XYZ file of C-alpha atoms in Angstrom:
712
model
C 115.356 49.502 94.963
C 112.750 46.854 96.251
C 111.987 44.828 93.425
C 108.570 43.259 94.820
C 107.537 46.746 95.713
C 108.292 48.074 92.395
C 105.433 45.872 91.062
C 102.750 48.366 92.932
C 102.907 50.866 89.954
C 101.466 48.003 87.231
C 98.061 47.706 86.281
C 96.901 44.099 87.158
C 97.653 42.516 83.767
C 101.203 43.687 83.542
C 101.872 43.074 87.146
C 100.965 39.275 86.813
C 102.648 38.938 83.352
C 106.025 40.706 84.993
C 106.225 38.686 87.936
C 105.761 35.178 86.558
C 108.254 36.007 83.699
C 110.875 37.863 85.265
C 111.117 37.424 88.850
C 112.794 34.329 89.013
C 115.267 35.514 86.551
C 115.606 38.833 88.510
C 116.690 37.084 91.476
C 119.200 34.678 89.639
C 121.072 37.162 87.413
C 121.955 41.027 87.576
C 121.668 41.195 83.766
C 117.910 40.311 83.634
C 117.359 42.686 86.824
C 118.560 45.550 84.959
C 116.409 44.737 81.998
C 113.284 44.127 84.283
C 113.687 47.615 85.984
C 113.927 49.184 82.629
C 110.701 46.929 81.668
C 109.012 48.156 84.828
C 109.683 52.233 84.226
C 108.348 51.345 80.471
C 105.560 49.699 81.756
C 104.548 52.475 84.332
C 104.728 55.078 81.585
C 102.523 52.931 79.046
C 100.067 52.293 82.074
C 99.899 55.582 83.293
C 99.088 57.457 79.537
C 96.754 54.159 79.339
C 94.868 55.395 82.328
C 94.862 59.365 82.037
C 93.795 58.594 78.219
C 91.049 56.530 78.851
C 89.178 58.601 81.444
C 86.338 60.787 80.361
C 87.925 64.396 81.350
C 85.849 66.997 79.584
C 87.420 70.449 80.360
C 85.093 73.247 82.627
C 83.481 75.452 80.198
C 85.043 78.507 81.358
C 89.033 79.386 81.170
C 88.738 80.728 85.185
C 86.871 77.849 86.269
C 88.793 76.538 89.427
C 90.308 73.170 88.975
C 87.726 70.556 89.388
C 88.041 67.199 91.223
C 89.060 65.437 88.419
C 91.560 67.817 87.495
C 93.006 67.564 90.883
C 93.355 63.622 90.679
C 94.805 63.964 87.167
C 97.504 66.431 88.292
C 98.293 63.664 91.180
C 98.339 60.730 88.741
C 100.522 62.434 86.128
C 103.011 63.530 88.425
C 103.003 60.442 90.624
C 103.765 58.459 87.664
C 106.351 61.003 86.139
C 108.109 61.065 89.816
C 107.587 57.543 91.316
C 107.281 57.724 94.915
C 110.724 55.525 95.967
C 112.584 56.498 93.308
C 114.756 59.656 95.294
C 111.391 61.303 95.183
C 109.002 62.385 97.669
C 106.532 65.117 97.035
C 104.472 66.978 99.060
C 102.182 69.063 97.127
C 102.060 72.830 98.436
C 100.098 74.489 96.026
C 98.164 73.383 92.992
C 96.072 75.860 91.063
C 94.973 77.149 87.906
C 98.014 78.468 85.676
C 97.005 82.029 84.593
C 95.843 81.555 81.204
C 97.356 84.119 78.372
C 94.812 87.361 79.109
C 94.509 88.105 75.157
C 93.289 84.605 74.438
C 91.090 84.814 77.470
C 89.752 87.996 76.203
C 89.532 86.624 72.607
C 87.326 83.957 73.704
C 85.356 85.657 76.130
C 84.583 88.526 73.445
C 83.635 86.157 70.751
C 80.069 85.413 69.942
C 78.857 82.160 71.444
C 82.423 81.610 72.639
C 83.240 79.850 69.266
C 86.964 80.886 69.710
C 88.995 78.395 71.145
C 89.730 79.025 74.867
C 93.213 79.200 76.049
C 95.123 75.785 77.238
C 93.919 74.371 80.700
C 96.656 74.139 82.839
C 97.584 73.426 86.286
C 100.587 75.191 88.355
C 101.926 73.345 91.054
C 104.539 73.868 93.627
C 106.010 70.438 95.010
C 107.986 70.100 97.753
C 110.754 67.592 96.600
C 114.008 66.363 98.716
C 114.358 69.835 100.546
C 113.616 71.885 97.200
C 110.823 73.869 95.559
C 109.511 72.245 92.289
C 107.673 74.409 90.212
C 105.332 71.811 87.269
C 102.741 72.929 85.091
C 100.331 70.395 83.924
C 98.671 70.197 80.558
C 95.446 69.036 80.825
C 94.880 68.466 76.824
C 98.177 66.546 76.287
C 97.846 64.692 79.720
C 101.711 66.012 80.395
C 103.890 68.099 82.152
C 104.847 70.812 80.051
C 107.342 72.856 82.339
C 109.239 71.758 85.279
C 111.962 73.695 87.004
C 113.597 73.934 90.451
C 113.129 77.359 92.349
C 116.282 79.344 92.746
C 115.592 82.076 95.414
C 114.781 82.780 98.872
C 111.275 81.750 100.741
C 109.193 78.505 101.162
C 105.694 77.743 99.545
C 102.733 77.767 101.558
C 102.292 75.398 104.745
C 100.015 72.351 104.512
C 97.411 71.535 106.892
C 98.548 68.083 107.048
C 102.217 69.106 108.150
C 101.149 71.886 110.372
C 99.299 69.141 112.031
C 102.168 66.422 112.154
C 104.215 69.222 113.745
C 101.987 69.970 116.538
C 101.375 66.172 117.299
C 105.426 65.486 117.207
C 105.647 68.462 119.935
C 102.849 66.673 121.940
C 104.609 63.445 121.930
C 108.019 65.066 122.578
C 109.146 64.282 125.879
C 111.030 67.420 127.043
C 107.788 69.076 126.376
C 105.654 66.688 128.087
C 107.749 67.138 131.027
C 107.325 71.004 130.892
C 104.014 70.737 130.685
C 103.794 68.273 134.241
C 106.276 70.774 135.826
C 103.644 73.246 135.462
C 101.041 71.142 137.022
C 98.907 71.123 133.935
C 96.881 68.064 132.157
C 98.677 66.915 128.977
C 94.986 66.211 127.606
C 93.859 69.763 127.853
C 97.123 71.408 126.420
C 96.608 72.260 122.513
C 99.728 73.009 120.532
C 99.315 75.530 117.221
C 102.075 76.377 114.670
C 103.274 79.383 113.724
C 105.535 80.571 111.025
C 108.635 82.270 112.395
C 109.529 85.266 109.815
C 112.859 85.963 108.722
C 115.098 88.373 110.763
C 118.437 88.936 108.831
C 119.204 84.806 108.244
C 121.378 84.133 105.382
C 119.731 80.790 104.473
C 116.554 80.271 106.917
C 115.785 76.710 107.091
C 112.149 75.608 106.873
C 111.413 75.640 110.540
C 108.117 76.962 112.281
C 107.565 77.607 116.042
C 104.813 75.976 117.593
C 102.726 77.520 120.638
C 101.065 75.629 123.579
C 97.617 76.694 124.949
C 95.485 75.283 127.977
C 92.057 74.626 127.513
C 90.943 73.257 130.933
C 87.022 72.649 130.067
C 86.962 75.660 127.982
C 87.469 75.672 123.574
C 88.529 78.980 123.379
C 92.329 77.919 122.727
C 93.753 81.281 122.132
C 92.906 82.859 125.378
C 95.335 80.869 127.771
C 98.786 80.616 126.396
C 101.532 78.792 127.936
C 104.329 81.138 127.859
C 107.996 80.405 128.595
C 108.735 77.594 125.979
C 110.742 77.915 122.657
C 109.706 74.980 120.453
C 110.891 75.103 116.697
C 110.196 72.105 114.289
C 111.988 71.337 111.093
C 109.390 70.725 108.657
C 111.500 69.230 106.410
C 112.631 66.107 108.487
C 109.738 66.323 111.088
C 111.633 66.434 114.027
C 112.088 69.147 116.788
C 114.919 71.033 116.028
C 115.247 73.080 118.803
C 113.376 73.059 122.492
C 113.770 75.358 125.460
C 112.219 75.831 128.652
C 113.024 79.402 129.556
C 110.534 80.314 132.306
C 107.085 79.430 133.800
C 104.591 82.647 133.718
C 101.226 83.052 135.019
C 98.228 81.184 133.522
C 95.155 83.200 132.817
C 91.956 82.438 134.185
C 89.441 79.655 132.314
C 86.330 81.931 133.323
C 84.870 84.047 131.029
C 86.224 82.802 127.893
C 83.079 80.879 126.931
C 81.147 81.824 123.693
C 78.925 79.146 122.669
C 75.547 80.103 122.998
C 74.308 76.937 124.540
C 77.131 76.931 127.271
C 76.287 80.417 128.440
C 73.985 81.249 131.332
C 71.303 84.046 131.585
C 70.678 86.969 131.257
C 70.862 87.319 127.589
C 70.706 90.163 125.608
C 70.287 92.375 123.909
C 67.138 90.567 122.656
C 66.749 90.451 118.744
C 63.448 90.274 117.213
C 62.920 87.124 114.450
C 63.096 88.262 110.677
C 61.830 86.699 107.782
C 63.395 87.064 104.258
C 61.017 86.092 101.387
C 61.624 86.358 98.283
C 58.066 85.790 95.972
C 59.703 85.647 92.842
C 62.850 84.253 93.779
C 66.285 85.491 93.970
C 67.112 88.163 91.262
C 70.819 86.490 90.403
C 71.293 83.463 88.191
C 74.231 81.017 88.238
C 75.300 78.943 85.440
C 78.456 76.884 86.680
C 80.469 79.956 88.152
C 79.190 82.587 85.985
C 76.763 85.077 88.136
C 74.076 87.440 86.602
C 72.367 90.061 88.147
C 70.044 93.479 87.719
C 73.059 95.077 85.114
C 75.975 92.863 86.467
C 77.749 89.859 84.760
C 80.860 88.086 86.668
C 82.400 84.871 86.996
C 83.525 83.293 90.484
C 85.681 80.575 91.926
C 87.956 79.500 94.711
C 91.845 79.306 94.971
C 93.649 77.624 97.850
C 95.984 80.853 98.118
C 93.488 83.733 97.598
C 90.052 82.028 98.329
C 87.467 83.951 96.772
C 88.240 85.090 93.014
C 86.030 87.724 91.185
C 86.593 87.603 87.318
C 85.683 89.443 83.590
C 82.966 91.220 85.709
C 80.973 93.900 82.789
C 78.346 95.875 83.651
C 75.419 96.362 80.936
C 75.041 99.867 79.367
C 71.505 100.411 78.402
C 72.747 103.364 76.196
C 75.153 101.255 73.953
C 73.081 98.085 74.548
C 76.372 95.930 75.452
C 78.420 94.838 78.434
C 81.207 96.992 79.313
C 84.485 95.790 80.719
C 85.214 96.840 84.369
C 87.638 94.264 86.485
C 89.439 91.433 84.757
C 90.565 89.801 88.027
C 90.174 90.981 91.755
C 91.020 88.725 94.542
C 92.990 88.678 98.008
C 96.754 89.023 97.504
C 98.166 88.807 100.999
C 97.323 89.851 104.472
C 100.337 91.166 106.670
C 99.872 90.659 110.659
C 102.591 92.022 112.593
C 102.096 92.209 116.661
C 103.837 95.047 118.478
C 105.665 93.037 121.250
C 109.471 92.654 120.610
C 109.774 89.912 123.647
C 110.936 86.157 122.667
C 107.561 84.773 122.642
C 105.985 87.416 120.422
C 108.908 88.968 118.280
C 108.594 86.709 115.341
C 104.435 86.835 114.991
C 104.412 88.695 111.839
C 102.244 86.565 109.388
C 101.918 86.917 105.844
C 98.344 84.788 105.818
C 97.558 83.985 102.274
C 101.254 83.249 101.366
C 102.038 81.210 104.738
C 99.037 79.606 105.141
C 96.537 80.188 102.297
C 93.462 82.322 102.743
C 91.663 79.627 100.445
C 93.334 76.791 102.556
C 91.760 78.403 105.740
C 88.669 79.569 104.308
C 85.515 77.667 106.347
C 82.312 76.695 105.369
C 79.422 79.010 105.933
C 76.611 78.358 107.939
C 73.347 79.418 106.601
C 71.192 82.134 107.915
C 73.769 83.442 110.224
C 77.296 83.726 107.838
C 74.885 84.483 104.942
C 71.184 85.323 104.929
C 68.365 83.017 104.163
C 68.026 84.341 100.423
C 71.885 82.925 99.776
C 73.557 80.550 97.505
C 76.379 78.798 98.139
C 79.697 77.116 96.122
C 81.921 74.783 97.318
C 85.654 74.871 97.244
C 88.300 72.282 96.117
C 91.914 72.498 96.862
C 94.875 69.666 96.494
C 96.025 68.133 100.118
C 99.530 67.512 100.770
C 99.466 64.400 98.658
C 97.648 65.737 95.839
C 94.132 64.207 97.028
C 91.324 66.890 96.446
C 89.578 68.040 99.823
C 86.293 69.880 99.324
C 85.126 72.430 101.568
C 81.036 72.781 101.464
C 79.531 76.219 100.993
C 83.041 78.072 101.203
C 81.483 81.311 99.219
C 77.765 82.269 99.109
C 76.118 85.215 97.082
C 73.344 86.999 98.308
C 71.094 90.181 97.802
C 71.595 92.445 100.322
C 68.430 94.884 101.410
C 69.777 96.972 104.066
C 67.524 99.930 104.071
C 69.726 101.879 102.174
C 68.478 104.658 99.415
C 69.745 104.414 95.846
C 69.299 107.898 95.296
C 66.380 110.552 96.476
C 65.093 113.854 95.458
C 62.520 116.145 97.323
C 61.536 119.431 95.068
C 59.545 121.986 97.400
C 60.254 124.825 95.252
C 57.636 124.320 92.688
C 55.001 126.651 93.672
C 51.793 124.741 94.480
C 53.881 121.636 94.300
C 56.013 119.006 96.709
C 57.548 116.209 94.596
C 59.782 113.379 96.661
C 60.906 110.773 94.066
C 63.149 107.672 95.872
C 64.519 104.369 95.318
C 65.281 101.690 97.849
C 68.538 100.282 97.268
C 69.522 96.854 96.795
C 73.186 95.269 95.776
C 74.549 91.739 95.290
C 76.978 90.530 97.674
C 79.669 87.848 97.312
C 81.484 86.426 100.775
C 83.909 84.154 102.022
C 85.231 83.724 105.551
C 88.772 82.891 106.324
C 89.896 81.510 109.911
C 93.631 81.863 110.027
C 94.307 80.595 113.587
C 92.656 83.156 116.047
C 91.090 85.417 113.363
C 87.931 85.418 111.433
C 88.243 87.551 108.260
C 85.198 88.491 106.399
C 86.276 88.995 102.726
C 83.337 90.287 100.208
C 82.532 91.796 97.041
C 79.610 94.242 96.497
C 77.870 94.868 93.590
C 75.510 97.915 93.093
C 73.138 98.496 90.124
C 74.993 102.463 90.025
C 77.808 100.564 88.768
C 79.965 100.752 92.112
C 82.169 97.642 93.219
C 82.606 97.565 97.222
C 85.666 95.429 98.515
C 84.970 94.829 102.236
C 86.705 93.485 105.102
C 85.655 92.276 108.574
C 87.781 91.215 111.339
C 86.348 89.269 114.272
C 87.335 86.362 116.154
C 89.415 86.146 118.876
C 92.549 88.010 120.296
C 95.682 86.685 120.719
C 96.749 87.540 124.466
C 99.581 87.212 126.822
C 99.516 86.076 130.477
C 100.327 88.722 132.939
C 100.421 88.948 136.846
C 98.509 92.262 136.652
C 94.655 92.345 136.855
C 94.147 96.095 136.883
C 96.060 99.389 135.363
C 97.242 100.503 138.926
C 99.668 97.367 139.139
C 101.741 97.921 136.092
C 105.259 98.478 137.130
C 106.489 97.891 133.381
C 106.945 100.784 130.977
C 105.124 99.025 128.092
C 102.866 95.961 128.298
C 102.560 96.372 124.814
C 98.650 96.058 124.765
C 95.577 96.530 126.704
C 94.622 94.586 130.099
C 91.265 92.871 128.874
C 90.704 90.642 131.538
C 92.235 89.169 134.843
C 95.871 88.401 134.210
C 95.625 88.652 130.185
C 96.806 91.442 127.937
C 95.632 91.850 124.229
C 98.721 92.875 122.472
C 98.723 95.975 119.734
C 98.764 94.933 116.549
C 98.083 95.488 112.299
C 96.172 93.949 110.031
C 97.098 94.986 106.419
C 94.774 93.379 103.675
C 95.957 93.767 100.174
C 93.707 93.405 96.932
C 95.158 92.660 93.579
C 92.661 94.607 90.964
C 93.521 94.049 87.363
C 91.151 96.836 85.954
C 90.254 96.925 82.665
C 88.183 99.919 82.284
C 86.159 99.548 79.233
C 89.214 98.186 77.676
C 92.926 97.348 78.575
C 94.436 100.364 77.994
C 94.238 102.599 80.908
C 95.996 105.237 82.723
C 96.108 106.544 86.553
C 94.914 109.894 87.094
C 95.892 111.524 90.222
C 93.733 114.747 90.263
C 94.972 117.083 93.038
C 92.511 119.448 94.956
C 94.590 122.671 95.258
C 93.594 126.170 96.918
C 93.505 128.942 95.151
C 93.414 132.651 95.978
C 90.623 134.656 94.131
C 92.283 136.864 91.914
C 91.712 140.651 92.287
C 90.178 140.893 88.677
C 87.202 138.976 90.267
C 84.552 141.505 92.096
C 83.741 138.944 94.875
C 84.132 138.967 98.834
C 85.211 135.381 98.394
C 89.005 135.348 99.161
C 89.650 131.644 97.978
C 88.528 128.524 96.433
C 89.772 125.027 95.279
C 90.382 123.799 91.861
C 91.835 120.669 90.254
C 95.019 119.694 89.176
C 95.176 116.803 86.941
C 98.629 114.593 86.632
C 98.584 111.505 85.016
C 101.264 108.956 86.232
C 103.280 108.247 83.352
C 105.534 105.453 85.732
C 104.942 103.300 88.486
C 106.823 105.535 90.881
C 104.541 108.677 89.856
C 101.748 106.212 91.235
C 102.660 105.084 94.357
C 99.920 106.675 96.834
C 100.222 107.167 100.673
C 96.783 108.101 101.784
C 96.079 111.387 103.221
C 99.001 113.489 102.531
C 97.250 115.972 100.359
C 93.403 116.166 99.234
C 93.372 114.433 95.798
C 90.930 111.922 93.633
C 92.615 108.613 92.052
C 91.213 107.540 89.064
C 91.830 104.562 86.591
C 90.632 106.174 83.069
C 90.489 104.649 79.339
C 91.997 107.837 77.177
C 90.839 106.112 74.175
C 87.389 106.249 75.162
C 85.162 109.696 76.003
C 81.823 110.372 76.764
C 79.907 112.716 74.475
C 80.837 115.533 76.440
C 84.681 114.745 76.120
C 85.088 113.351 79.517
C 87.486 110.331 79.378
C 85.678 106.989 80.876
C 86.862 106.224 84.302
C 86.399 104.514 87.632
C 87.054 106.250 90.827
C 89.033 104.747 93.843
C 87.142 105.719 97.275
C 89.405 104.812 100.034
C 88.858 104.034 103.314
C 90.676 105.496 106.511
C 94.200 106.112 105.621
C 96.199 103.687 107.467
C 99.940 102.981 106.602
C 102.592 100.616 108.578
C 104.404 102.101 111.455
C 107.227 99.886 111.568
C 110.903 101.245 110.782
C 111.821 100.737 107.382
C 114.470 98.504 108.120
C 112.567 96.294 110.535
C 112.807 92.598 109.267
C 108.987 92.381 108.935
C 108.837 95.325 106.942
C 111.260 94.326 104.659
C 109.155 91.428 103.981
C 106.085 93.598 103.762
C 107.161 96.597 102.169
C 104.061 96.597 99.778
C 102.367 98.231 102.845
C 104.967 101.436 102.498
C 102.183 102.743 100.308
C 98.126 102.254 100.385
C 97.918 102.032 96.407
C 99.960 100.949 93.778
C 99.756 100.646 90.147
C 101.798 98.084 88.194
C 101.901 97.090 84.409
C 99.945 93.994 83.987
C 101.986 90.859 84.187
C 100.923 87.350 84.417
C 103.482 86.105 87.088
C 102.843 89.013 89.273
C 100.085 88.153 91.575
C 101.093 87.328 95.118
C 102.399 90.748 96.825
C 104.205 89.044 99.446
C 106.112 86.951 96.294
C 105.052 83.373 95.182
C 107.267 81.980 98.545
C 106.324 84.247 101.165
C 107.081 81.668 104.194
C 110.529 83.057 105.611
C 110.805 85.395 102.708
C 113.479 88.197 102.250
C 111.098 90.701 100.480
C 113.386 90.328 97.601
C 110.526 89.306 95.266
C 107.707 90.950 95.828
C 105.930 94.114 94.757
C 107.851 96.615 95.954
C 110.935 94.978 94.150
C 109.010 94.653 91.160
C 108.145 98.445 91.107
C 111.653 99.550 91.351
C 111.834 98.939 87.793
C 109.958 102.145 87.353
C 108.078 100.742 84.265
C 105.682 102.664 82.195
C 102.110 102.532 82.935
C 100.172 105.220 80.734
C 97.967 103.837 78.278
C 99.042 100.079 79.379
C 97.524 97.180 80.807
C 97.526 97.914 84.470
C 96.730 96.722 87.744
C 95.958 98.329 91.121
C 97.299 97.050 94.490
C 95.166 98.609 97.270
C 95.772 97.844 101.206
C 92.710 98.061 103.422
C 94.719 98.927 107.012
C 93.576 98.569 110.552
C 95.720 99.493 113.479
C 94.326 97.605 116.349
C 95.020 98.722 119.882
C 92.382 95.627 122.192
C 89.929 96.729 124.219
C 87.754 95.040 127.144
C 84.602 94.637 124.601
C 87.291 92.815 122.409
C 86.943 89.818 124.793
C 86.189 86.899 124.924
C 85.607 87.129 121.257
C 85.414 90.291 119.157
C 82.711 92.271 117.613
C 83.526 92.513 113.753
C 85.295 95.409 112.475
C 85.034 96.353 109.151
C 86.800 98.694 106.345
C 86.986 98.658 102.901
C 86.998 100.834 99.743
C 85.192 101.327 97.007
C 85.138 101.484 93.023
C 82.975 103.776 91.652
C 82.239 105.080 87.816
C 83.420 108.188 87.226
C 82.099 109.326 83.736
C 81.904 106.050 82.730
C 78.181 106.374 82.044
C 76.505 109.264 80.087
C 73.945 109.992 83.077
C 72.911 108.217 85.920
C 72.636 104.709 85.193
C 69.726 104.001 87.792
C 67.881 106.859 86.864
C 65.440 104.622 85.475
C 65.391 101.765 87.981
C 61.876 101.099 88.701
C 61.196 100.891 92.532
C 61.213 97.536 94.271
C 57.925 96.480 95.768
C 58.944 95.792 99.195
C 56.143 95.040 101.763
C 55.915 93.245 104.862
C 54.612 89.880 105.415
C 50.848 90.013 106.995
C 51.089 89.162 110.931
C 48.855 85.608 111.372
C 46.570 85.781 114.526
C 44.077 83.675 115.297
C 40.891 84.153 114.810
C 37.431 82.646 116.595
C 34.427 81.458 114.408
């Protein structure tokens, strides 16, 4: 220990006193040196307590409010004072988020009049990298103390931080063998961009915390991912921040730079198609109100927050029922859990690309500031997001989430009655919905994630894919030139193949349909032959066969195998006609993984073996790929948890739903890709006594008068 450096921990008054009274003795006498070290630690602890306890920390008003800048600073101070840097600790903060509060306490607080019940303890959960190990720390804000601290024992690594990715790519840029290889190719080093890529897991017993880096060549363009420099294997050791392996295997072709521009300011005429300008004007202002992180609109109320791994989080979504004059529970918490993106080229430059975007890069950490008027309409309101950087310092992402009323010209409901003699009756209601949105840009892809709340009680979860293809260079410009059996994609431009790949976007949905004790009902639509006893020319009809899943195994669903309706019900609550209240899952297209079950990426992403899973609520089961996704081995993830085959009937249950896309690239995806959309809907089913929007008054939708010059 450097005795002069240890003085930096102290407040000034302690520092000066210690320096003047002990420094000379430290230099002259070993006993005094030991005493001074002991005094040093005592004063460090006392000073940290003084600093923290004297702060004006006031906890946020809601148990699900995201960690504030003040709280993130507190976490950093508490941990750094407990583990002083230089005393065999070298911390990096890989994840800092709200420690999941006890659900029963949250519900008790939320349901109490005026929230007069004490909220659950407010805590932060931290994953810190410390000397090559993963340390899990829980910091309690009320006591300003670490209440749990343990070393993770198991496979996988935490999320990569932005800082270490930048450090790794900068390291490669300065690495002489790499620079020599770039020069050998006749390329300009100043035009080379190096990106980071996780490596997955391919059977290694103890995979090290390595990443691969991939170089690209700009040559005047800013469309980075469309000009890869192939032929080099570059592996970086993140913990030691050094190049662990470099191999220049071959020099491949380079796609042309032409035709890759996408900035409107740099594009040349002709432009089109032509779209007319529009004005969004709400004369009475927006129909929603935001109180902190609570959003109220029409008959909906919910909480909206931000997490560095999940991004946008929706909690405590309830809908007002006029018939009973109260809000009724629907969704306790919903958010992204993972995005699995495997590419379909098995060769050395591509086989490892099988990303788990949320677990490896952080869908919140990768979220971007939304652009008013383009990412979100003019009537949108915005929220910022804050997360902890690698050293624990708060990082702010402005306008990372938006919320707005959507007027899409849809019809809420309508009917024309022309059978009444002498009358024709038409009754219709224009639809409007409330959308909460974020965009996370993970490398080349931009993912639009949104939750759409409808007055009818439906919640639609939407996923939009846009951005830039990941491509590989080839020598061909036309399909007639192809000599190989498979180029693993589509020629989308000269010397450029868009590689086949998948996107699997998994949501975790803790549904509480009118309470926590729910069941999962699979109602099969079965074809029946008409009984001979029935006097009819009809020979067949279909009817329903209801099955309530009793365990997790019975609730796993591969969509498209048979016609069935999937409903989460509350068997303890019934309508006046005896039907169990529920919410039905209306799925999107049935898309599942086509990889073999023994393929390593599929083992890690076994949650894509089924489109729907149901598990009992467990506060530790949040991330479908596991808490430690980077280089994980699939041994602590949804598919493994579910093997316990726990009881789920009349239990607090969680639904996991995966939106899937098989993407065969096409030329229209180049140089940027028009948004490809998917999603699913949660729709009330016997939840209300009748149509909940029957009495919705029509909105007054009108045009703004066209202003014209008038001569006097």
